[in-house]
mmCIF file of C-alpha atoms in Angstrom:
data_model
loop_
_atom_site.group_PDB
_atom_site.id
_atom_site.type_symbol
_atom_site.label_atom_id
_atom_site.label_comp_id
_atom_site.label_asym_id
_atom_site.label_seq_id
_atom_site.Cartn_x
_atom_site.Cartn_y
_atom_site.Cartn_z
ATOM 1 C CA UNK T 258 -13.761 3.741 -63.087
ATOM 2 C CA UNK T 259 -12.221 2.773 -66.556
ATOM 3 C CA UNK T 260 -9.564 5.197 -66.479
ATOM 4 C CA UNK T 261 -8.524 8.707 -67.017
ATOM 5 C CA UNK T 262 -6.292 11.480 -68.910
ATOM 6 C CA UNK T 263 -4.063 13.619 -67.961
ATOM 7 C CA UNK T 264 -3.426 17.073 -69.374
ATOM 8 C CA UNK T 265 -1.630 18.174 -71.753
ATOM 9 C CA UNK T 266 -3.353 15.317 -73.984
ATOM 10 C CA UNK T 267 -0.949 12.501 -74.859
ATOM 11 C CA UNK T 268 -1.936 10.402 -77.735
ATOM 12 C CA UNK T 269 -0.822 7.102 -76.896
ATOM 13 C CA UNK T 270 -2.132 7.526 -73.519
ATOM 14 C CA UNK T 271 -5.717 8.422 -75.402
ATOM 15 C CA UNK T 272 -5.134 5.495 -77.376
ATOM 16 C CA UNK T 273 -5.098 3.174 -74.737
ATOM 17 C CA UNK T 274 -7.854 4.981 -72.597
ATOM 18 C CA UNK T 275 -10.409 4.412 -75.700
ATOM 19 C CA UNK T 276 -9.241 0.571 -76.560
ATOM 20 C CA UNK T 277 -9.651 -0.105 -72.431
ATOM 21 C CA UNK T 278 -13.144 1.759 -72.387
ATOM 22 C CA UNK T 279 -14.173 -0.238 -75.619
ATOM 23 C CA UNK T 280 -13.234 -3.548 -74.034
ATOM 24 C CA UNK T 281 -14.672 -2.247 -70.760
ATOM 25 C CA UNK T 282 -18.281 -1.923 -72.676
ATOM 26 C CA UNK T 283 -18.066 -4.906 -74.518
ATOM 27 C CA UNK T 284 -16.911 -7.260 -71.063
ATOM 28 C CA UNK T 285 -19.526 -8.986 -69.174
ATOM 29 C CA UNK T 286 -17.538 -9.283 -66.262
ATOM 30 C CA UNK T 287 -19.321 -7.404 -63.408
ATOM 31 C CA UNK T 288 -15.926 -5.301 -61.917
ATOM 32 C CA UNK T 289 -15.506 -4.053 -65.399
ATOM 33 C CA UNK T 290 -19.289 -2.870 -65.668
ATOM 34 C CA UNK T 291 -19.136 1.118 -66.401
ATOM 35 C CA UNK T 292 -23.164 2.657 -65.753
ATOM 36 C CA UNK T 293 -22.315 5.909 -66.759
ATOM 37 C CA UNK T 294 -19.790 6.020 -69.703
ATOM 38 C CA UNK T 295 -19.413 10.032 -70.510
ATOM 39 C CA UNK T 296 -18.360 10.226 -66.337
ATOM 40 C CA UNK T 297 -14.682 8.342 -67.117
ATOM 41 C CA UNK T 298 -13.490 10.853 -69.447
ATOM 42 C CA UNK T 299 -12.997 14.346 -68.455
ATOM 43 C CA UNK T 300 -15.462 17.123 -70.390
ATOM 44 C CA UNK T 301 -13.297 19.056 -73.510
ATOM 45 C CA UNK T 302 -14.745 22.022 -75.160
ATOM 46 C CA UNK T 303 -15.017 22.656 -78.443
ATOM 47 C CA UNK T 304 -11.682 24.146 -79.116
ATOM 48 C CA UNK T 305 -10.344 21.242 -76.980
ATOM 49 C CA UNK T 306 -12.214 18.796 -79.119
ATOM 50 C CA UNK T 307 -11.207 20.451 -82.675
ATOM 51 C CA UNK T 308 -6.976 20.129 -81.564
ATOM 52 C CA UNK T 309 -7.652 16.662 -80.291
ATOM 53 C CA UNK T 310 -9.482 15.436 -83.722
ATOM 54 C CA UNK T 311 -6.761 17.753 -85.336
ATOM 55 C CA UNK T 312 -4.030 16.009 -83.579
ATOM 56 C CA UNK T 313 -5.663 12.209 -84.283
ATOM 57 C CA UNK T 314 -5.897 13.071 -88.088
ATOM 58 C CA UNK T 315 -2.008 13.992 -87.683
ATOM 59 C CA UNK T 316 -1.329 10.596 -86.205
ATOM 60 C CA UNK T 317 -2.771 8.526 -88.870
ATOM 61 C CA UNK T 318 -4.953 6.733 -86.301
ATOM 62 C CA UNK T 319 -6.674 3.714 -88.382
ATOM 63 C CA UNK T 320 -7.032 0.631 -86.082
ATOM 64 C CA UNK T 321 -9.988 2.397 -84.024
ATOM 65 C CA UNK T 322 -12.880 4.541 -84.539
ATOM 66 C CA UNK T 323 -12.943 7.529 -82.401
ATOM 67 C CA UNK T 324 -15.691 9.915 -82.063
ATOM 68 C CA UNK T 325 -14.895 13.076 -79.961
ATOM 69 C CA UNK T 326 -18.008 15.023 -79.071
ATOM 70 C CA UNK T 327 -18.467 17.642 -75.999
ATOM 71 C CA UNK T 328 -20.197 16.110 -73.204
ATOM 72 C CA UNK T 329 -22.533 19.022 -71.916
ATOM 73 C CA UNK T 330 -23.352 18.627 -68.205
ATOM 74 C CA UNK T 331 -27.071 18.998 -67.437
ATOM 75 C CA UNK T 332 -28.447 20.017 -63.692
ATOM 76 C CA UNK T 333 -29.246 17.570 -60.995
ATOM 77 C CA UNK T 334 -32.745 16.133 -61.466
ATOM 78 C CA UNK T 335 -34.969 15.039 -58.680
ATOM 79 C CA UNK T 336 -36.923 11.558 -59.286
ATOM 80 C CA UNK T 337 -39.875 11.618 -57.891
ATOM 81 C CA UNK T 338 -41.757 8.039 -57.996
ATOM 82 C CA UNK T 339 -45.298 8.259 -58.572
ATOM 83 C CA UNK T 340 -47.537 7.834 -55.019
ATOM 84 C CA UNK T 341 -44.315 8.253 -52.994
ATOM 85 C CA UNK T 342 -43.532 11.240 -51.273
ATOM 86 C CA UNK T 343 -40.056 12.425 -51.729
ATOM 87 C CA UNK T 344 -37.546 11.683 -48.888
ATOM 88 C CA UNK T 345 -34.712 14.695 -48.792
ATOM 89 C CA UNK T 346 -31.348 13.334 -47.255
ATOM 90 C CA UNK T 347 -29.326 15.707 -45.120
ATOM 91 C CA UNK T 348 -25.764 14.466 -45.058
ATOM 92 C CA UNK T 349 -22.783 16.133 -42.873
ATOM 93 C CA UNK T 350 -19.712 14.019 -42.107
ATOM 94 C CA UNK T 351 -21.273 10.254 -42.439
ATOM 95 C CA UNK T 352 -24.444 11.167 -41.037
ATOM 96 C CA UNK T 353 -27.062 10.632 -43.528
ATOM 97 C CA UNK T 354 -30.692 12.213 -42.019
ATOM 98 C CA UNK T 355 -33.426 11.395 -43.646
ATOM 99 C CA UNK T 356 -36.833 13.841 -44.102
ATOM 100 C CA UNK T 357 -40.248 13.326 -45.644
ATOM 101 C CA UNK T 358 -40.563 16.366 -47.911
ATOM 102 C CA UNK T 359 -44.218 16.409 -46.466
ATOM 103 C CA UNK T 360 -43.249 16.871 -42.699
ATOM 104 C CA UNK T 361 -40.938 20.189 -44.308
ATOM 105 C CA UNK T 362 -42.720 23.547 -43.345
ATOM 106 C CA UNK T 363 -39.891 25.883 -44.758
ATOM 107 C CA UNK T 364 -36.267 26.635 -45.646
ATOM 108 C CA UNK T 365 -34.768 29.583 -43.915
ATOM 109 C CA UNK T 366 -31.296 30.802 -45.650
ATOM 110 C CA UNK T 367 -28.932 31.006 -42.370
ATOM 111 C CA UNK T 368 -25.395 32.495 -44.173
ATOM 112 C CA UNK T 369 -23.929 29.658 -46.102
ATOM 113 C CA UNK T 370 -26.212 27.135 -44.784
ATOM 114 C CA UNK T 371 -29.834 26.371 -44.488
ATOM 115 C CA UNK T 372 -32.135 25.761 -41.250
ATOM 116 C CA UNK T 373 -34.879 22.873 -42.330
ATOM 117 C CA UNK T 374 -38.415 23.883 -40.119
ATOM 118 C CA UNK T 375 -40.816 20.370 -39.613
ATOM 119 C CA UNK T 376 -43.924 20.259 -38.706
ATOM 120 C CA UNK T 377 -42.669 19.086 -35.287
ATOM 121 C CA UNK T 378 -40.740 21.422 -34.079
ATOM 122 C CA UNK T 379 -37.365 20.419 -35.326
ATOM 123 C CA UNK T 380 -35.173 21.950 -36.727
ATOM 124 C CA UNK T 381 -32.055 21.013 -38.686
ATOM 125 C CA UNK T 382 -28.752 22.753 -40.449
ATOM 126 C CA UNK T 383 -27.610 21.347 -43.900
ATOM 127 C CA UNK T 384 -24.761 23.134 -44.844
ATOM 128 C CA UNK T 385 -26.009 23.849 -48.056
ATOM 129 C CA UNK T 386 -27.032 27.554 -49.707
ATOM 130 C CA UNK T 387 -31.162 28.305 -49.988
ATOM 131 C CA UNK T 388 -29.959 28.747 -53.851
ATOM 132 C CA UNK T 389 -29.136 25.005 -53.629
ATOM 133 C CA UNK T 390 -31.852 24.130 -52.285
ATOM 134 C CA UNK T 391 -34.224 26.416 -54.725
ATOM 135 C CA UNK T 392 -32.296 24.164 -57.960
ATOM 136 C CA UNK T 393 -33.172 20.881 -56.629
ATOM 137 C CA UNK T 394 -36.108 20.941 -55.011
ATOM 138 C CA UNK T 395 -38.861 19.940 -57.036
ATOM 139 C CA UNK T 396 -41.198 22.853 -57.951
ATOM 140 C CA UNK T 397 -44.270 21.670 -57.736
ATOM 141 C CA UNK T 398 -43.748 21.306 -53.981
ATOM 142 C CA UNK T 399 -41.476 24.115 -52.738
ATOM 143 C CA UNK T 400 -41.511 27.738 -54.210
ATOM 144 C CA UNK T 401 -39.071 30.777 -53.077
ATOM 145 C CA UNK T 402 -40.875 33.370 -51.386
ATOM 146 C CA UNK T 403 -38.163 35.585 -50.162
ATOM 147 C CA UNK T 404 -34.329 35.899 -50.010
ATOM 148 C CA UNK T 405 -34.298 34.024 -46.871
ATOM 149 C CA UNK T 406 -37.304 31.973 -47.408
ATOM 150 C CA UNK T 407 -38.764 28.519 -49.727
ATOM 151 C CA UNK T 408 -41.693 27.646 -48.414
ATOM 152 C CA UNK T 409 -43.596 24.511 -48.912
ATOM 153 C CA UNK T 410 -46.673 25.039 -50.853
ATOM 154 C CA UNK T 411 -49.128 22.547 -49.044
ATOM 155 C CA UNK T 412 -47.776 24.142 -45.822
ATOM 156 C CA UNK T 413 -50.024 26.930 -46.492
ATOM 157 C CA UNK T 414 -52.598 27.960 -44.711
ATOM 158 C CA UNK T 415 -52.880 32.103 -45.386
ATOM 159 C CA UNK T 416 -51.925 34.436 -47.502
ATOM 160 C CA UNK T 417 -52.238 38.041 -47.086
ATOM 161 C CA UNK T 418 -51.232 40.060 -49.677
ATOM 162 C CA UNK T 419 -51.583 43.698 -47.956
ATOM 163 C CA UNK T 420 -49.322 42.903 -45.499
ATOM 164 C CA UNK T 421 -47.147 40.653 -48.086
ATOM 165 C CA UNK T 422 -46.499 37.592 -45.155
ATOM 166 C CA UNK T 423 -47.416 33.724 -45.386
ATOM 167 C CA UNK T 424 -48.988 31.554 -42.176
ATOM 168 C CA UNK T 425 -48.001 28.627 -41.806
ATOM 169 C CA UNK T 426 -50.895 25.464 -41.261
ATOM 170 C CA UNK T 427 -51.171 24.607 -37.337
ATOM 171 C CA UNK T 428 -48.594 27.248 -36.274
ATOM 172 C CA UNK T 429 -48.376 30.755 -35.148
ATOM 173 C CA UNK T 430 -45.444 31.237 -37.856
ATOM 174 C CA UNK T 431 -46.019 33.948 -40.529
ATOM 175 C CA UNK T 432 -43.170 34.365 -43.256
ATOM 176 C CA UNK T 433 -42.485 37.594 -45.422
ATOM 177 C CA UNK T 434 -42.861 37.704 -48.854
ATOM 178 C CA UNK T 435 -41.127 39.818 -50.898
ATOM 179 C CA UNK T 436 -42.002 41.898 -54.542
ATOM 180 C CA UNK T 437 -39.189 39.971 -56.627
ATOM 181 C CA UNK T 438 -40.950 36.505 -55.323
ATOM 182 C CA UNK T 439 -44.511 37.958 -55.567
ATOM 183 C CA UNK T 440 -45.260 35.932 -59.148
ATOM 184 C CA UNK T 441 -44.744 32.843 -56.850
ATOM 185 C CA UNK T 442 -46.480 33.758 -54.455
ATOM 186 C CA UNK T 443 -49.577 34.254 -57.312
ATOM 187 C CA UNK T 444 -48.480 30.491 -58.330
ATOM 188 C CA UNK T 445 -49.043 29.406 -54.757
ATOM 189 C CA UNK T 446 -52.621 31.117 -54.555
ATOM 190 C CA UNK T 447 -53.845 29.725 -58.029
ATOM 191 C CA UNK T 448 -52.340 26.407 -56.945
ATOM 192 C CA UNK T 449 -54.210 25.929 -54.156
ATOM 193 C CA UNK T 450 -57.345 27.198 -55.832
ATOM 194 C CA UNK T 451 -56.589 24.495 -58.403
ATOM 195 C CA UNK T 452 -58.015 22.005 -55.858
ATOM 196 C CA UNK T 453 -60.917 20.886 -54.241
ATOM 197 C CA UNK T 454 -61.702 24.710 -53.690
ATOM 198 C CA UNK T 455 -64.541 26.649 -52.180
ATOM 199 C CA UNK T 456 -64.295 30.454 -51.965
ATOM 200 C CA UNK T 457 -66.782 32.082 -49.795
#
């Protein structure tokens, strides 16, 4: 961490925060090494930004260049290399558990947290929402099929729309869907006849 500000904004104390970033950037010393520059400075908005550029023009500040944009905060990304399956990590109090994505059957939404199903059995708690889980999990993989239910999509192994549930491959398992989730369950069936497909 470079350093931070306090509110309400004091200009000397910007001042310095700027000059100590700038050196900061420009140091090749490895303690001093900032990866992600816009995460040392908290986030203004605009009306924040226009009284601090205001208040700068006021002070007559010549000896540095300072450019004061909004920083707008984006949604975690999952990176998925290429020929590696995804590994989700399940962390509670120091205890980091770590899950091949392909070994997930479902997500079932269990109050505020979530009950993970494998394909052997197991199952664990993260004490994390099913909404959580439905923003970072990659798409392409895992689609929402119910209120209570993400379900992974190569888990699949029937779909019957009259009597709107899902089986599950090698189990006896059979999920609801519901109308609100029934375009992904559509995605799901297109998806898998996508493939190497033969309809009989």
């Amino acid at each position: 961490m470079v350093d931070y500000l306090l509110k309400p904004l004091n200009i000397n104390d910007f001042r310095k925060a700027v000059l100590k970033f700038d050196r900061a950037i420009k140091s090749d010393l490895p303690h001093m090494e900032v990866k992600n520059p816009a995460a040392t400075f908290e986030v203004l908005d605009e009306a924040e930004v226009v009284s601090l550029q205001e208040e700068l023009m006021d002070e007559n500040v010549n000896d540095i260049e300072v450019n004061v944009t909004p920083i707008v905060l984006e949604k975690p990304t999952v990176i998925q290399q290429p020929n590696q399956p995804l590994v989700i990590c399940v962390k509670s109090y120091g205890d980091y558990r770590y899950i091949d994505s392909g070994d997930v059957l479902y997500f079932e939404a269990d109050n505020n947290s979530t009950d993970i199903h494998l394909n052997n059995g197991e199952m664990i708690t993260a004490f994390k929402t099913l909404k959580h889980f439905e923003t970072v999990l990659p798409s392409s993989q895992f689609l929402r099929i119910h209120n209570s239910y993400i379900i992974n999509v190569n888990q699949v192994s029937r779909i019957h729309t009259g009597n709107t549930v899902c089986y599950i491959k090698n189990s006896t398992t059979k999920l609801p869907f519901s109308k609100s989730y029934k375009e992904n369950v559509d995605l799901i069936i297109s998806r898998i006849a996508g493939g190497n497909y033969l309809e009989i």
